[in-house]
N, C-alpha and C. Protein backbone atom coordinates (compact mmCIF):
# COMPACT_ATOMS: atom_id res chain seq x y z
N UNK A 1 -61.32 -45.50 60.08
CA UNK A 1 -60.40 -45.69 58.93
C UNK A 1 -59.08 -45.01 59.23
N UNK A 2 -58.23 -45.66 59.09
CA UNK A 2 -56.82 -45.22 59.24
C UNK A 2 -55.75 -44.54 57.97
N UNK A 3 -55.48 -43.32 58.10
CA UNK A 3 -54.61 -42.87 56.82
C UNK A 3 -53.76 -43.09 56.89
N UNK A 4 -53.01 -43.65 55.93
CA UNK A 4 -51.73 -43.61 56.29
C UNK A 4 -50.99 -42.28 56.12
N UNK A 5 -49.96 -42.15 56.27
CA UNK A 5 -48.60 -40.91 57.26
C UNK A 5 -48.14 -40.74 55.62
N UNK A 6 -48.36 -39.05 55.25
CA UNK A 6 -47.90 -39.13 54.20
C UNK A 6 -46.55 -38.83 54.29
N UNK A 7 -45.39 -39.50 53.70
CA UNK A 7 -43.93 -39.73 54.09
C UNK A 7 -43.13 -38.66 53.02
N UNK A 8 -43.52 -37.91 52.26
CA UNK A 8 -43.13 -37.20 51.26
C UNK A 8 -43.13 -35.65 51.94
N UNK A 9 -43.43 -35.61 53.14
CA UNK A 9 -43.78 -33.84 53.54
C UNK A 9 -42.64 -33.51 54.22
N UNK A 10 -42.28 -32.17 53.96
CA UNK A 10 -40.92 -31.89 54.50
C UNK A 10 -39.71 -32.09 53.93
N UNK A 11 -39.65 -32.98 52.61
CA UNK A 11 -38.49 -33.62 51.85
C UNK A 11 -38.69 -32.50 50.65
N UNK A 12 -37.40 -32.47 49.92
CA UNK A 12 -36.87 -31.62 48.86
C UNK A 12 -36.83 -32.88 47.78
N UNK A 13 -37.35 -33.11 46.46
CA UNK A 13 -36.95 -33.66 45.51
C UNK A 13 -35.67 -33.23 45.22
N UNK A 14 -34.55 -34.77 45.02
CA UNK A 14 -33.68 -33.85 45.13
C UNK A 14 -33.08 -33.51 43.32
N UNK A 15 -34.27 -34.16 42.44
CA UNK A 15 -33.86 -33.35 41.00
C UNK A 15 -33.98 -31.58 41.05
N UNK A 16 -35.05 -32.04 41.83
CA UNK A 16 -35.43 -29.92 41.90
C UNK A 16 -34.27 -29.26 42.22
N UNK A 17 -33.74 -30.25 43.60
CA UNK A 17 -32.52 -28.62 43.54
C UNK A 17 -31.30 -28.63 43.01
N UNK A 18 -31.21 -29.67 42.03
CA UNK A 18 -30.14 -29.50 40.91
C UNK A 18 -30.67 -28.72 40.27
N UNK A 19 -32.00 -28.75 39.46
CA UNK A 19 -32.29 -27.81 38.61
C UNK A 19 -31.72 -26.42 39.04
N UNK A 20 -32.27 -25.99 40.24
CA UNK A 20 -32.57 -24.77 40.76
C UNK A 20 -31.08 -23.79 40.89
N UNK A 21 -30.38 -24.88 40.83
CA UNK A 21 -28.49 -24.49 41.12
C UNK A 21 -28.34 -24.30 39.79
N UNK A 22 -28.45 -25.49 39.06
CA UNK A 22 -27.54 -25.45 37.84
C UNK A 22 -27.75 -24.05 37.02
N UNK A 23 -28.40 -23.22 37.09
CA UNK A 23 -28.22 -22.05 36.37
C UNK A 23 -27.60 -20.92 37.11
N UNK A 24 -27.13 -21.11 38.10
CA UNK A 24 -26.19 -21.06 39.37
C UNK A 24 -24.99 -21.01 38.74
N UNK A 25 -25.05 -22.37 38.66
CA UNK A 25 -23.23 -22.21 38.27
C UNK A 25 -22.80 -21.79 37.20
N UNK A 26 -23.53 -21.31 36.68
CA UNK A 26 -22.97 -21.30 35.27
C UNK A 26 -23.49 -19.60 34.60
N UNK A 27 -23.47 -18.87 35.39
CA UNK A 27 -24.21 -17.02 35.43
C UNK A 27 -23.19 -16.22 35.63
N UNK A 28 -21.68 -16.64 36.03
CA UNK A 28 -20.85 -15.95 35.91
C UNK A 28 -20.20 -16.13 35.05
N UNK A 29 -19.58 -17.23 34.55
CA UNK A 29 -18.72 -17.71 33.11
C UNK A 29 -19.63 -16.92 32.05
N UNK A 30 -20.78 -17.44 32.25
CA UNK A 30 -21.72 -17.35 30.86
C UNK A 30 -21.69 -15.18 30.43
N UNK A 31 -21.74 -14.64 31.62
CA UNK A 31 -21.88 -13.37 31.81
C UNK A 31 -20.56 -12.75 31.61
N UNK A 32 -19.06 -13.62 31.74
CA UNK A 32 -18.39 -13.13 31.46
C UNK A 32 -18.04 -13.18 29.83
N UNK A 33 -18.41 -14.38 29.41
CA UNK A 33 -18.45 -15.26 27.75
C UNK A 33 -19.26 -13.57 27.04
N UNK A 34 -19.85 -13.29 27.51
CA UNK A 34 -20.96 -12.20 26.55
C UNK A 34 -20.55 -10.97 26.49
N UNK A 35 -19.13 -10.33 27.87
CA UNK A 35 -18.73 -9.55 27.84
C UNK A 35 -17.48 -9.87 26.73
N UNK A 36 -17.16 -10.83 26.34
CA UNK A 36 -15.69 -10.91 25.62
C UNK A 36 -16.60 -10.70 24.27
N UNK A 37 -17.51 -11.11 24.27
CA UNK A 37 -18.30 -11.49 22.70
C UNK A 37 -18.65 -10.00 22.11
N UNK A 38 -19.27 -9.50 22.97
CA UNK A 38 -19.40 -8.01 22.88
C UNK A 38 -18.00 -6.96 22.14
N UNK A 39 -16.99 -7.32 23.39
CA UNK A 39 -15.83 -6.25 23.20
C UNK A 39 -15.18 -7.05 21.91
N UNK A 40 -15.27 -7.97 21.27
CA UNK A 40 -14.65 -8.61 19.88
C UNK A 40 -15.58 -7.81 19.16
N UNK A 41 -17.23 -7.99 18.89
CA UNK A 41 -17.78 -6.78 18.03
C UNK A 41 -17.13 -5.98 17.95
N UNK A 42 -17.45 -5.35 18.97
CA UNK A 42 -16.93 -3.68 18.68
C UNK A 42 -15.39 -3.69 18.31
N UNK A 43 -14.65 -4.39 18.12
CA UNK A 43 -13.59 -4.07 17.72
C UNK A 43 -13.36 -4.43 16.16
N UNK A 44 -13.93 -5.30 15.81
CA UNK A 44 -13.64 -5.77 14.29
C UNK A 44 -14.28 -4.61 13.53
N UNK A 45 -14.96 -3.48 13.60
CA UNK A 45 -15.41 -2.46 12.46
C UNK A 45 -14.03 -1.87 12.37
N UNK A 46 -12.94 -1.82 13.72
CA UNK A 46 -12.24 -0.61 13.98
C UNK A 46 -10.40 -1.11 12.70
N UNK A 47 -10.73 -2.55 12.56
CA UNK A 47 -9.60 -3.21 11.41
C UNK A 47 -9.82 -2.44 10.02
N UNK A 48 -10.87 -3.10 9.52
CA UNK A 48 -10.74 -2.79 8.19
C UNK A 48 -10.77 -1.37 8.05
N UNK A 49 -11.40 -0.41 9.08
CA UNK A 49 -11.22 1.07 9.11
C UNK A 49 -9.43 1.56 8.65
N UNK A 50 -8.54 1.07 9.58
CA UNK A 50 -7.66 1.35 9.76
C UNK A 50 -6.74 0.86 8.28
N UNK A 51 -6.91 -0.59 7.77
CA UNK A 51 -6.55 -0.93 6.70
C UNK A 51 -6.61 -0.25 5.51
N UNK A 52 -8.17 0.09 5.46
CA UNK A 52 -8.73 1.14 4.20
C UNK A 52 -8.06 2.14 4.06
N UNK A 53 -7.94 2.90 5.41
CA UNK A 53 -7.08 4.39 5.37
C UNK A 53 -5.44 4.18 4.77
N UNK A 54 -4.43 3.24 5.33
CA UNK A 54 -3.91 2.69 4.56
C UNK A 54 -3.73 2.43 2.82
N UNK A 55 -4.46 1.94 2.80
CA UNK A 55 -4.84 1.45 1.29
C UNK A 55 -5.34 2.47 0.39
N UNK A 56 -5.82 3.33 1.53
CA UNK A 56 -6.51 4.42 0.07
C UNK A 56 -5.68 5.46 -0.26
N UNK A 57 -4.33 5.70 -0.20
CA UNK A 57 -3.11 6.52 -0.70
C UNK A 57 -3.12 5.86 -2.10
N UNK A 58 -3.10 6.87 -2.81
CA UNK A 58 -2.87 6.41 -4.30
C UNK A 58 -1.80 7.56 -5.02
N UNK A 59 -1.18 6.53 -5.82
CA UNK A 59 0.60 7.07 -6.65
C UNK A 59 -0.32 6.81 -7.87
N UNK A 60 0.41 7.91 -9.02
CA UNK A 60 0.31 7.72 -10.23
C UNK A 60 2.25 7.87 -10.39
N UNK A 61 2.40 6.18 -11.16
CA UNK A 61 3.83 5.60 -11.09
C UNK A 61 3.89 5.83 -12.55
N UNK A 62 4.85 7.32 -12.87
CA UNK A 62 4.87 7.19 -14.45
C UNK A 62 6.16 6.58 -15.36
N UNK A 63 6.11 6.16 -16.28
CA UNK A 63 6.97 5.41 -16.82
C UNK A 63 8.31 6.28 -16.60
N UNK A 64 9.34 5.33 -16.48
CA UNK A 64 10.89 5.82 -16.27
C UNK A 64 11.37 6.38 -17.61
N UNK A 65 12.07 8.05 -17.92
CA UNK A 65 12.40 8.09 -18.91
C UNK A 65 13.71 8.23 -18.74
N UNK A 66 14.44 8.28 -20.09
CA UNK A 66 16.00 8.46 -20.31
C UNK A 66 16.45 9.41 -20.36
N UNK A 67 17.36 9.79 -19.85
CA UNK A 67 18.20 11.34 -20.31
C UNK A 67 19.33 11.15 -21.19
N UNK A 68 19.45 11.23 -22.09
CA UNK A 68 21.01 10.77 -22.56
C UNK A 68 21.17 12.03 -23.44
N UNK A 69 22.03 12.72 -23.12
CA UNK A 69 22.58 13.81 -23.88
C UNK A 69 23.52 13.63 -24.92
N UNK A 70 23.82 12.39 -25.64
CA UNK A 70 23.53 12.07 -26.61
C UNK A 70 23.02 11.70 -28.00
N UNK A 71 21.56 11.34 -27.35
CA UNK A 71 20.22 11.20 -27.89
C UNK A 71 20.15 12.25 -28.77
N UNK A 72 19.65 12.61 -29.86
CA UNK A 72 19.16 13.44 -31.27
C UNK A 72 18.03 14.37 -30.33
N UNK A 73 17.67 15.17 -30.22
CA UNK A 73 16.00 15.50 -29.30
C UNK A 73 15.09 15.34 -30.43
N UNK A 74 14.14 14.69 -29.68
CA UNK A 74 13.32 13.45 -30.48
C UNK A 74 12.74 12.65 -31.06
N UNK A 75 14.06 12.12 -30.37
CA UNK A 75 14.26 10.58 -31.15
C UNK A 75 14.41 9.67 -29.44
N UNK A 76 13.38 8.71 -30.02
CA UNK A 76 13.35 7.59 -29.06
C UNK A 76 14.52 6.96 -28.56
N UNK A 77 14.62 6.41 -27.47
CA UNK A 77 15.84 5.63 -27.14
C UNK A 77 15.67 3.98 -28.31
N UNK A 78 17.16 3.66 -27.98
CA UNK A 78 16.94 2.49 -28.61
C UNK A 78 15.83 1.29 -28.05
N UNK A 79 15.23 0.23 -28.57
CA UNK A 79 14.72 -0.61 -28.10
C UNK A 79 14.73 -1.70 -26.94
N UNK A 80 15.96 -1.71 -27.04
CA UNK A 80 16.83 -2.57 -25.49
C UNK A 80 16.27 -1.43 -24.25
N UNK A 81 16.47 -0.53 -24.66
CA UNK A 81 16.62 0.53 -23.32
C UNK A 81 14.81 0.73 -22.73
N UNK A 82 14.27 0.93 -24.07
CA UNK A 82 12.77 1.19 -23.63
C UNK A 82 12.24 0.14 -22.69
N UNK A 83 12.48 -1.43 -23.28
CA UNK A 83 12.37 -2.29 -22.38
C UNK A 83 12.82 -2.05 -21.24
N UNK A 84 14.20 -1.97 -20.66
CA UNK A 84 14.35 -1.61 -19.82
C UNK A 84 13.66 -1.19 -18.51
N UNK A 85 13.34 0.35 -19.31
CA UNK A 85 12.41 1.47 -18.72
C UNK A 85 11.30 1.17 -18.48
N UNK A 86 10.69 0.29 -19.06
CA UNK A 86 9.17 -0.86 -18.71
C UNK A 86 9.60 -1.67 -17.45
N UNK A 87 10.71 -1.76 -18.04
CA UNK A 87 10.81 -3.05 -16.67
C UNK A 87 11.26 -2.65 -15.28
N UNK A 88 12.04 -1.36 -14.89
CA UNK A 88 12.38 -0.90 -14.08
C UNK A 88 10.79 0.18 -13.85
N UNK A 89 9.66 0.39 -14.36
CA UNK A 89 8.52 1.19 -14.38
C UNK A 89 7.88 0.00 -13.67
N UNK A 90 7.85 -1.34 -14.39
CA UNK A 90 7.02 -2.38 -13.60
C UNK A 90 7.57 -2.84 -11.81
N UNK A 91 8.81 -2.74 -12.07
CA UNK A 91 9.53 -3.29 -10.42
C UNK A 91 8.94 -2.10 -9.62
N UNK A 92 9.44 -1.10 -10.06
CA UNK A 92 9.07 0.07 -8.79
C UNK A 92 7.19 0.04 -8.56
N UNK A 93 6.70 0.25 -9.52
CA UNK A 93 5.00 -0.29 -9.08
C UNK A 93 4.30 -0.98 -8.51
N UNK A 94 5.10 -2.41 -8.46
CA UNK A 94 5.12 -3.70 -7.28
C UNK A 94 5.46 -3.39 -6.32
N UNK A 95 6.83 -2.74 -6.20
CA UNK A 95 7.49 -2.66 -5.05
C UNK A 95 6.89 -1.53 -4.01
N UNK A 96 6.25 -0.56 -4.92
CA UNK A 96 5.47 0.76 -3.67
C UNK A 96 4.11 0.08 -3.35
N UNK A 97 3.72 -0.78 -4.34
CA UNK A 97 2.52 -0.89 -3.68
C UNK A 97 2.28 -2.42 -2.76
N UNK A 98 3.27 -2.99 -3.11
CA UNK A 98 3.62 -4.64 -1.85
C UNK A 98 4.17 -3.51 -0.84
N UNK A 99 5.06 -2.72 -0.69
CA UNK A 99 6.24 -2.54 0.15
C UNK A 99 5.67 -1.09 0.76
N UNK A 100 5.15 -0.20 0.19
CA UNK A 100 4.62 0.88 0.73
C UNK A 100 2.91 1.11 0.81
N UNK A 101 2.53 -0.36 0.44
CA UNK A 101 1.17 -0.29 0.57
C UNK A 101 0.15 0.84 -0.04
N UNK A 102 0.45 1.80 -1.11
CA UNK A 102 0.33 2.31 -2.13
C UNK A 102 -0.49 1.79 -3.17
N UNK A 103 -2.14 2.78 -3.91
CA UNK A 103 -2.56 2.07 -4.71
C UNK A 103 -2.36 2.47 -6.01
N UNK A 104 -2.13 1.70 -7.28
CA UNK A 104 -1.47 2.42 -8.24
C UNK A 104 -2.71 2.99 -9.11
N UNK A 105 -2.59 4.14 -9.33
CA UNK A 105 -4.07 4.76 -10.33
C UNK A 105 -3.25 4.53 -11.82
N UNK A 106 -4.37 4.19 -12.75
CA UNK A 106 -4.27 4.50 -14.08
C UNK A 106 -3.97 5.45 -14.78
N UNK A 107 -2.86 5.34 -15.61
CA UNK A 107 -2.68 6.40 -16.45
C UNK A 107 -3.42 6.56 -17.69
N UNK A 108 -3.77 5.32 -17.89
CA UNK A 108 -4.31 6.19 -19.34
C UNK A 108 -5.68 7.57 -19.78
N UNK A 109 -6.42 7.70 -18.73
CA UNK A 109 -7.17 8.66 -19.29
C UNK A 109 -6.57 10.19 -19.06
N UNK A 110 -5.10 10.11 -18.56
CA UNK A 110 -4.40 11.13 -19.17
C UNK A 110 -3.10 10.96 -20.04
N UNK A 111 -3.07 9.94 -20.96
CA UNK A 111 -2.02 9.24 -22.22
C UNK A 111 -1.85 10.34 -22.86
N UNK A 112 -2.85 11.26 -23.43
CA UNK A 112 -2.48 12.48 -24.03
C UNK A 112 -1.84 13.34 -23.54
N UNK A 113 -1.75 14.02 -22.30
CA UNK A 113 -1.49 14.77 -22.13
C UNK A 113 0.00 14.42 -21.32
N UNK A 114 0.56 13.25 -21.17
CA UNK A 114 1.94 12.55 -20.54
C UNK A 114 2.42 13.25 -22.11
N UNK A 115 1.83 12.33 -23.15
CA UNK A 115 2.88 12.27 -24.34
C UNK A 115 3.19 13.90 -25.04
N UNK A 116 1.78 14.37 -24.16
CA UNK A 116 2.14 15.79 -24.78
C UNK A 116 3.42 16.61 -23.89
N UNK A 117 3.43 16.10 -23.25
CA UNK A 117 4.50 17.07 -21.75
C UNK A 117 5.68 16.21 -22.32
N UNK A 118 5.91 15.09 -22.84
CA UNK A 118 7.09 14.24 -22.30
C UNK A 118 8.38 15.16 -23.11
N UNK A 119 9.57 14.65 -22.61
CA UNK A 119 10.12 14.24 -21.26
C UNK A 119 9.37 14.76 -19.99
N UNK A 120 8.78 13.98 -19.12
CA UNK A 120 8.18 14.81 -17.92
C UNK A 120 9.64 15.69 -16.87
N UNK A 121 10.76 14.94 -17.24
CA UNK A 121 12.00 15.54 -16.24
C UNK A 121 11.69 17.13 -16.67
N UNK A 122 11.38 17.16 -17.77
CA UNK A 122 11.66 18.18 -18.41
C UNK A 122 10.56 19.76 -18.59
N UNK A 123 9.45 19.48 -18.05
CA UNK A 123 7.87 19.65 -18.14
C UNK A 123 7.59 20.78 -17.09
N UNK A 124 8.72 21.26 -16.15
CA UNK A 124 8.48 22.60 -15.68
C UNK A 124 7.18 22.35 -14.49
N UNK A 125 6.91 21.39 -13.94
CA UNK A 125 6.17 21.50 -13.18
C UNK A 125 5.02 20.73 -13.13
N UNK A 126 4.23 19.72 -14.25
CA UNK A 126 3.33 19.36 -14.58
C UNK A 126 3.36 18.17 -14.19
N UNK A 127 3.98 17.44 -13.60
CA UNK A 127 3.18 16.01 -13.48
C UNK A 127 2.25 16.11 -12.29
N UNK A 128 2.37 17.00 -10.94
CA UNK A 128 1.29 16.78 -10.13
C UNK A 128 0.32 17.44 -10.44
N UNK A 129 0.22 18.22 -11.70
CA UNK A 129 -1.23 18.46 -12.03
C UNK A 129 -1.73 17.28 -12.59
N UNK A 130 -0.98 16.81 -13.61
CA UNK A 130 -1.60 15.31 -14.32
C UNK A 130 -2.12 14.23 -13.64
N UNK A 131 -1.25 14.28 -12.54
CA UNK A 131 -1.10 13.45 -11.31
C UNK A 131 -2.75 13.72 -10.25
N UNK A 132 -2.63 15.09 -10.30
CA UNK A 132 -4.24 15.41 -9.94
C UNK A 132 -5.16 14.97 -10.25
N UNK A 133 -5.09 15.46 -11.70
CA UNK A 133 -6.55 14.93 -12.39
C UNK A 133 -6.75 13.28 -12.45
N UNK A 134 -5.67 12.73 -12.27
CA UNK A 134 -5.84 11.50 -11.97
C UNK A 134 -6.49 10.58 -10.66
N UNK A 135 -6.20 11.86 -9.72
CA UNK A 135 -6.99 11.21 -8.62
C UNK A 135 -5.98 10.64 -7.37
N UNK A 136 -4.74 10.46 -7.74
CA UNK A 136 -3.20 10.36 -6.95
C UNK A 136 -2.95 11.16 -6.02
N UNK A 137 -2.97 11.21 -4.56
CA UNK A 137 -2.21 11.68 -3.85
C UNK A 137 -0.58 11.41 -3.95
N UNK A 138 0.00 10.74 -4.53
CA UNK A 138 1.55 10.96 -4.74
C UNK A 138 2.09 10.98 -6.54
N UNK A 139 3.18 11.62 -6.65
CA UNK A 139 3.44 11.30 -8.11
C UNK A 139 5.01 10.76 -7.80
N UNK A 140 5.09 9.54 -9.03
CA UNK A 140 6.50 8.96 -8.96
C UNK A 140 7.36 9.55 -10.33
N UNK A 141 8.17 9.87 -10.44
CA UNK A 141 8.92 9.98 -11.79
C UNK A 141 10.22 9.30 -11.66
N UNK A 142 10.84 8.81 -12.89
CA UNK A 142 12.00 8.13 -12.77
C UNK A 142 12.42 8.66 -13.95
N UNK A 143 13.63 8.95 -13.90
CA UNK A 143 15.19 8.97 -14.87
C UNK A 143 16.34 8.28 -13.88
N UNK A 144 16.40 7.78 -15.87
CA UNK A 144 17.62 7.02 -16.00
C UNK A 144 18.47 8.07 -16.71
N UNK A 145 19.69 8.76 -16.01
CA UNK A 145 20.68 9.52 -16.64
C UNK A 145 21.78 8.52 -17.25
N UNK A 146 22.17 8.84 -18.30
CA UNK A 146 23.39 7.85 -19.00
C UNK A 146 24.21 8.59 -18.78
N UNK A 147 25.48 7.76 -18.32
CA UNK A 147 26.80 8.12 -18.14
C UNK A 147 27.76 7.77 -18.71
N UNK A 148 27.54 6.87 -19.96
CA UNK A 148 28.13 5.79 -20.29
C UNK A 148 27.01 4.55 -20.90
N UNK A 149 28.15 3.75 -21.67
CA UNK A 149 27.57 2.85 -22.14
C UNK A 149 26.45 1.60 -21.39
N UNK A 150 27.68 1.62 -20.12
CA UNK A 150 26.81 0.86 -18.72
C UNK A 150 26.58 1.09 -18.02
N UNK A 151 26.37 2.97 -17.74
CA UNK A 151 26.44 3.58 -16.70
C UNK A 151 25.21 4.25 -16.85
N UNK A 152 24.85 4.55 -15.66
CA UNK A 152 23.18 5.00 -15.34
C UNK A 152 22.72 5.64 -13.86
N UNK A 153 22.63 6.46 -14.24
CA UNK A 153 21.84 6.98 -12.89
C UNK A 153 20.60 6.72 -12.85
N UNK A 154 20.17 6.43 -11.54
CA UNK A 154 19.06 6.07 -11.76
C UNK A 154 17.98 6.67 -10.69
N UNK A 155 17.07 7.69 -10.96
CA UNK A 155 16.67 8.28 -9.68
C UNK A 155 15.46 8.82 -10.15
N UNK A 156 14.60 8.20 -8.56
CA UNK A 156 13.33 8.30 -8.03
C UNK A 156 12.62 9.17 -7.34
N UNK A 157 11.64 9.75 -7.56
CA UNK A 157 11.34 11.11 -7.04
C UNK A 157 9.67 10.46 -6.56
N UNK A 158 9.63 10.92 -5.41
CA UNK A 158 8.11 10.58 -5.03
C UNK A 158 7.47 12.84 -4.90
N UNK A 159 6.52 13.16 -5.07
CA UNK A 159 6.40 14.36 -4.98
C UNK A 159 4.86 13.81 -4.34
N UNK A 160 4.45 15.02 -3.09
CA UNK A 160 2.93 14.87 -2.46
C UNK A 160 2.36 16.25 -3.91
N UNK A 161 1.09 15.54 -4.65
CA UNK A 161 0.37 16.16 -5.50
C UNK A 161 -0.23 17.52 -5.39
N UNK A 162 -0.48 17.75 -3.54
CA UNK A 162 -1.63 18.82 -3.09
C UNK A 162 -0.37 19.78 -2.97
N UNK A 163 0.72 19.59 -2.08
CA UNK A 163 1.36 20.55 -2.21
C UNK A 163 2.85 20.87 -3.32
N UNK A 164 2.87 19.71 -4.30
CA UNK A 164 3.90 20.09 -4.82
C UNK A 164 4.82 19.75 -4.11
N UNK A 165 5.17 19.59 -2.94
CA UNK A 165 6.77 19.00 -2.29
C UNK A 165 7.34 17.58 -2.73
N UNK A 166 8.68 17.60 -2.63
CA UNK A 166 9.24 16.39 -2.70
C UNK A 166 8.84 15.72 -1.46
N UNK A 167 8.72 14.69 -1.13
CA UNK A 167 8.93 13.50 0.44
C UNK A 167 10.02 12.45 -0.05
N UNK A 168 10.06 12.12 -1.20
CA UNK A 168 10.91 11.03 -1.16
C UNK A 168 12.09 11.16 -2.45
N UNK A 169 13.82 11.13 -2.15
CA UNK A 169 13.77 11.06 -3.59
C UNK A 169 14.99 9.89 -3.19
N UNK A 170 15.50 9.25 -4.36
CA UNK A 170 16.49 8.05 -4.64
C UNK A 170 17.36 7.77 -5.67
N UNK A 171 18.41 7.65 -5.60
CA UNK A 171 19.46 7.52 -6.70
C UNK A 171 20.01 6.01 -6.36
N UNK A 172 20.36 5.61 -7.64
CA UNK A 172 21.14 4.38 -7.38
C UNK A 172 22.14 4.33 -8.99
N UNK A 173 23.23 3.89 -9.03
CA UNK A 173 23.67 3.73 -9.69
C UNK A 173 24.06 2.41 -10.27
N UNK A 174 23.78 2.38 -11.63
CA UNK A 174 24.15 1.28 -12.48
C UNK A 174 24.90 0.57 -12.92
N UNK A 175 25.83 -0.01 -12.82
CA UNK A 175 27.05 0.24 -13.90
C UNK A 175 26.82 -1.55 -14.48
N UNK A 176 25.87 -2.17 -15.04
CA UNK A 176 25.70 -3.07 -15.85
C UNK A 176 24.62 -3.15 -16.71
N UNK A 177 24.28 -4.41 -17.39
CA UNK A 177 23.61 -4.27 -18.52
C UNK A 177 22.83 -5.02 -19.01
N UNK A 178 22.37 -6.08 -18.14
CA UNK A 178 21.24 -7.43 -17.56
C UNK A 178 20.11 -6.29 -17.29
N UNK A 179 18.94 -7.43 -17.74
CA UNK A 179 17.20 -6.45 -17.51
C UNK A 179 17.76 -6.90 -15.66
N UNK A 180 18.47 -8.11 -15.49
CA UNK A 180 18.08 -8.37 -13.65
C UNK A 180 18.65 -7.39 -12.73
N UNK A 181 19.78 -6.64 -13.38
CA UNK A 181 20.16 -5.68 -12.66
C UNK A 181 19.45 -4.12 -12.53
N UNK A 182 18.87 -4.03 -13.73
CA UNK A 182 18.05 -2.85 -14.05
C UNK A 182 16.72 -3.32 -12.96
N UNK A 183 16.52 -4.01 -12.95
CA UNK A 183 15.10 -4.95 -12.05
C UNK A 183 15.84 -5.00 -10.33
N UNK A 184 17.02 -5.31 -10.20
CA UNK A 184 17.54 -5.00 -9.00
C UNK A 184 17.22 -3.56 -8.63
N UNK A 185 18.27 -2.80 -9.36
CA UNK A 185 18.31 -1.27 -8.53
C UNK A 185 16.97 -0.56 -8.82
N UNK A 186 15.98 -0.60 -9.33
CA UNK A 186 14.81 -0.75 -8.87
C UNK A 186 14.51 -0.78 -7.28
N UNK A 187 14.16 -2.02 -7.10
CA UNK A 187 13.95 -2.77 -5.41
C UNK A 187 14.43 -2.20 -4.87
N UNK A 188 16.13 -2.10 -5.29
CA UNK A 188 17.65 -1.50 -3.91
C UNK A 188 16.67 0.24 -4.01
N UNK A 189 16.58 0.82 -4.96
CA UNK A 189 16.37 2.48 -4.58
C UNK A 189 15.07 2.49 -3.80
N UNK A 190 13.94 1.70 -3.90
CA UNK A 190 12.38 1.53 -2.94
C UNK A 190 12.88 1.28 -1.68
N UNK A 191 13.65 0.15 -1.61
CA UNK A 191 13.84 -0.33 -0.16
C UNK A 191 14.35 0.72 0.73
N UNK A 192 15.72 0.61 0.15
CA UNK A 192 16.60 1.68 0.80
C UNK A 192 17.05 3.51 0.65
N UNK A 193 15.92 3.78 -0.31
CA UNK A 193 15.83 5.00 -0.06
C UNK A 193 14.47 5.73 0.02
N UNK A 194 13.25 4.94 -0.72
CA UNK A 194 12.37 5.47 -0.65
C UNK A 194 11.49 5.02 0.41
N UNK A 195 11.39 4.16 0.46
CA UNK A 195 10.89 3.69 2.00
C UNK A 195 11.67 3.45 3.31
N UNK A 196 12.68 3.60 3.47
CA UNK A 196 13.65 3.36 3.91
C UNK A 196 12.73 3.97 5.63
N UNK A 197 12.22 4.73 5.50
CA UNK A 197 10.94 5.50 6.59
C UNK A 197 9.84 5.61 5.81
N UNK A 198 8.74 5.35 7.08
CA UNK A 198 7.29 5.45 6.20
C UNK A 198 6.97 6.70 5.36
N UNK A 199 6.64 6.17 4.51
CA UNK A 199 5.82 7.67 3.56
C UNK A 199 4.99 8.45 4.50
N UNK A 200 4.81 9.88 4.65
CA UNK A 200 4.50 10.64 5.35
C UNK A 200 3.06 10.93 5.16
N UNK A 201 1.55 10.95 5.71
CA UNK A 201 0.17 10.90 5.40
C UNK A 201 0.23 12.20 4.35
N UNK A 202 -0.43 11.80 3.27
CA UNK A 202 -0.81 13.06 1.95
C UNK A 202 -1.52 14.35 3.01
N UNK A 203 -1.21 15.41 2.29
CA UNK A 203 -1.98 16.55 2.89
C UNK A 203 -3.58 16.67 2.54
């Protein structure tokens, strides 16, 4: 009986040695793909870290008062003006916390004790305690000095709470009688004097 010659011995299928490669070619890309994937982890905890620290400076922004040595002592300003003082209290609050990235704390669970101090210009020392108990690393105060009928000083005081120092202060002067201009020199004293350089890290 005759066998036949088996013709298959010695030969390589040649699907096998695609298989055998193809994970070949593809062990360095793939090995480098896992090193990029890796070093992106570890870096995204290190954002919002840095953001938060940022973000967690907090101002207690207290309402702008008037000086007018005119005024009766007290007696409220007129009604035009209080608005005002709301509205130049609201610009600067936007503006530190869009523009200086600043978070604004609440005043009211110390309402008593503002109205008991007020005038704060006047208060001998007390707003960065108030400012404390609030929880604020910065305190803002604003007066508007009258000079005149359309005339106004207008100046911004940033004080650090822990130590009592000034870091920032700003004057701008008024001389009109539109809420848009009172709402201007606002912005103009943030931009260009109080931020004008970064706020300095709270102690």
């Amino acid at each position: 009986m005759t066998v036949a010659p088996d013709l298959t011995q010695g030969k390589r299928e040649p699907s096998l040695v695609r298989d055998e490669r193809a994970p070949l070619m593809t062990q360095r890309p793939m090995r480098a793909f896992r090193r990029l994937a890796l070093a992106a982890v570890a870096m995204v905890p290190l954002l919002p870290a840095a953001a938060s620290a940022e973000a967690g400076r907090k101002a207690a922004v207290f309402t702008a008062e008037l000086d007018d040595p005119m005024l009766p002592y007290g007696r409220k300003p007129p009604p035009a003006v209080l608005k005002r003082l709301d509205l130049i209290t609201d610009e600067l609050r936007k503006t530190l916390v869009d523009k200086g990235k600043l978070e604004s704390v609440d005043l009211v669970p110390q309402s008593e004790e503002i109205k008991k101090q007020a005038p704060l210009f006047k208060c001998n020392g007390c707003v960065p305690d108030i400012a404390k108990a609030l929880g604020a690393d910065y305190a803002v105060t604003t007066v508007a000095e009258k000079g005149g009928p359309q005339l106004f000083n207008l100046s911004v005081t940033i004080t650090e709470v822990a130590s009592g120092k000034v870091v920032r202060k700003g004057i701008v002067v008024i001389n009109a009688n539109s809420d848009d201009d009172w709402a201007h020199a606002a912005r103009s004293v943030v931009k260009n004097r109080l931020l004008a350089e970064p706020l300095p890290n709270a102690s």
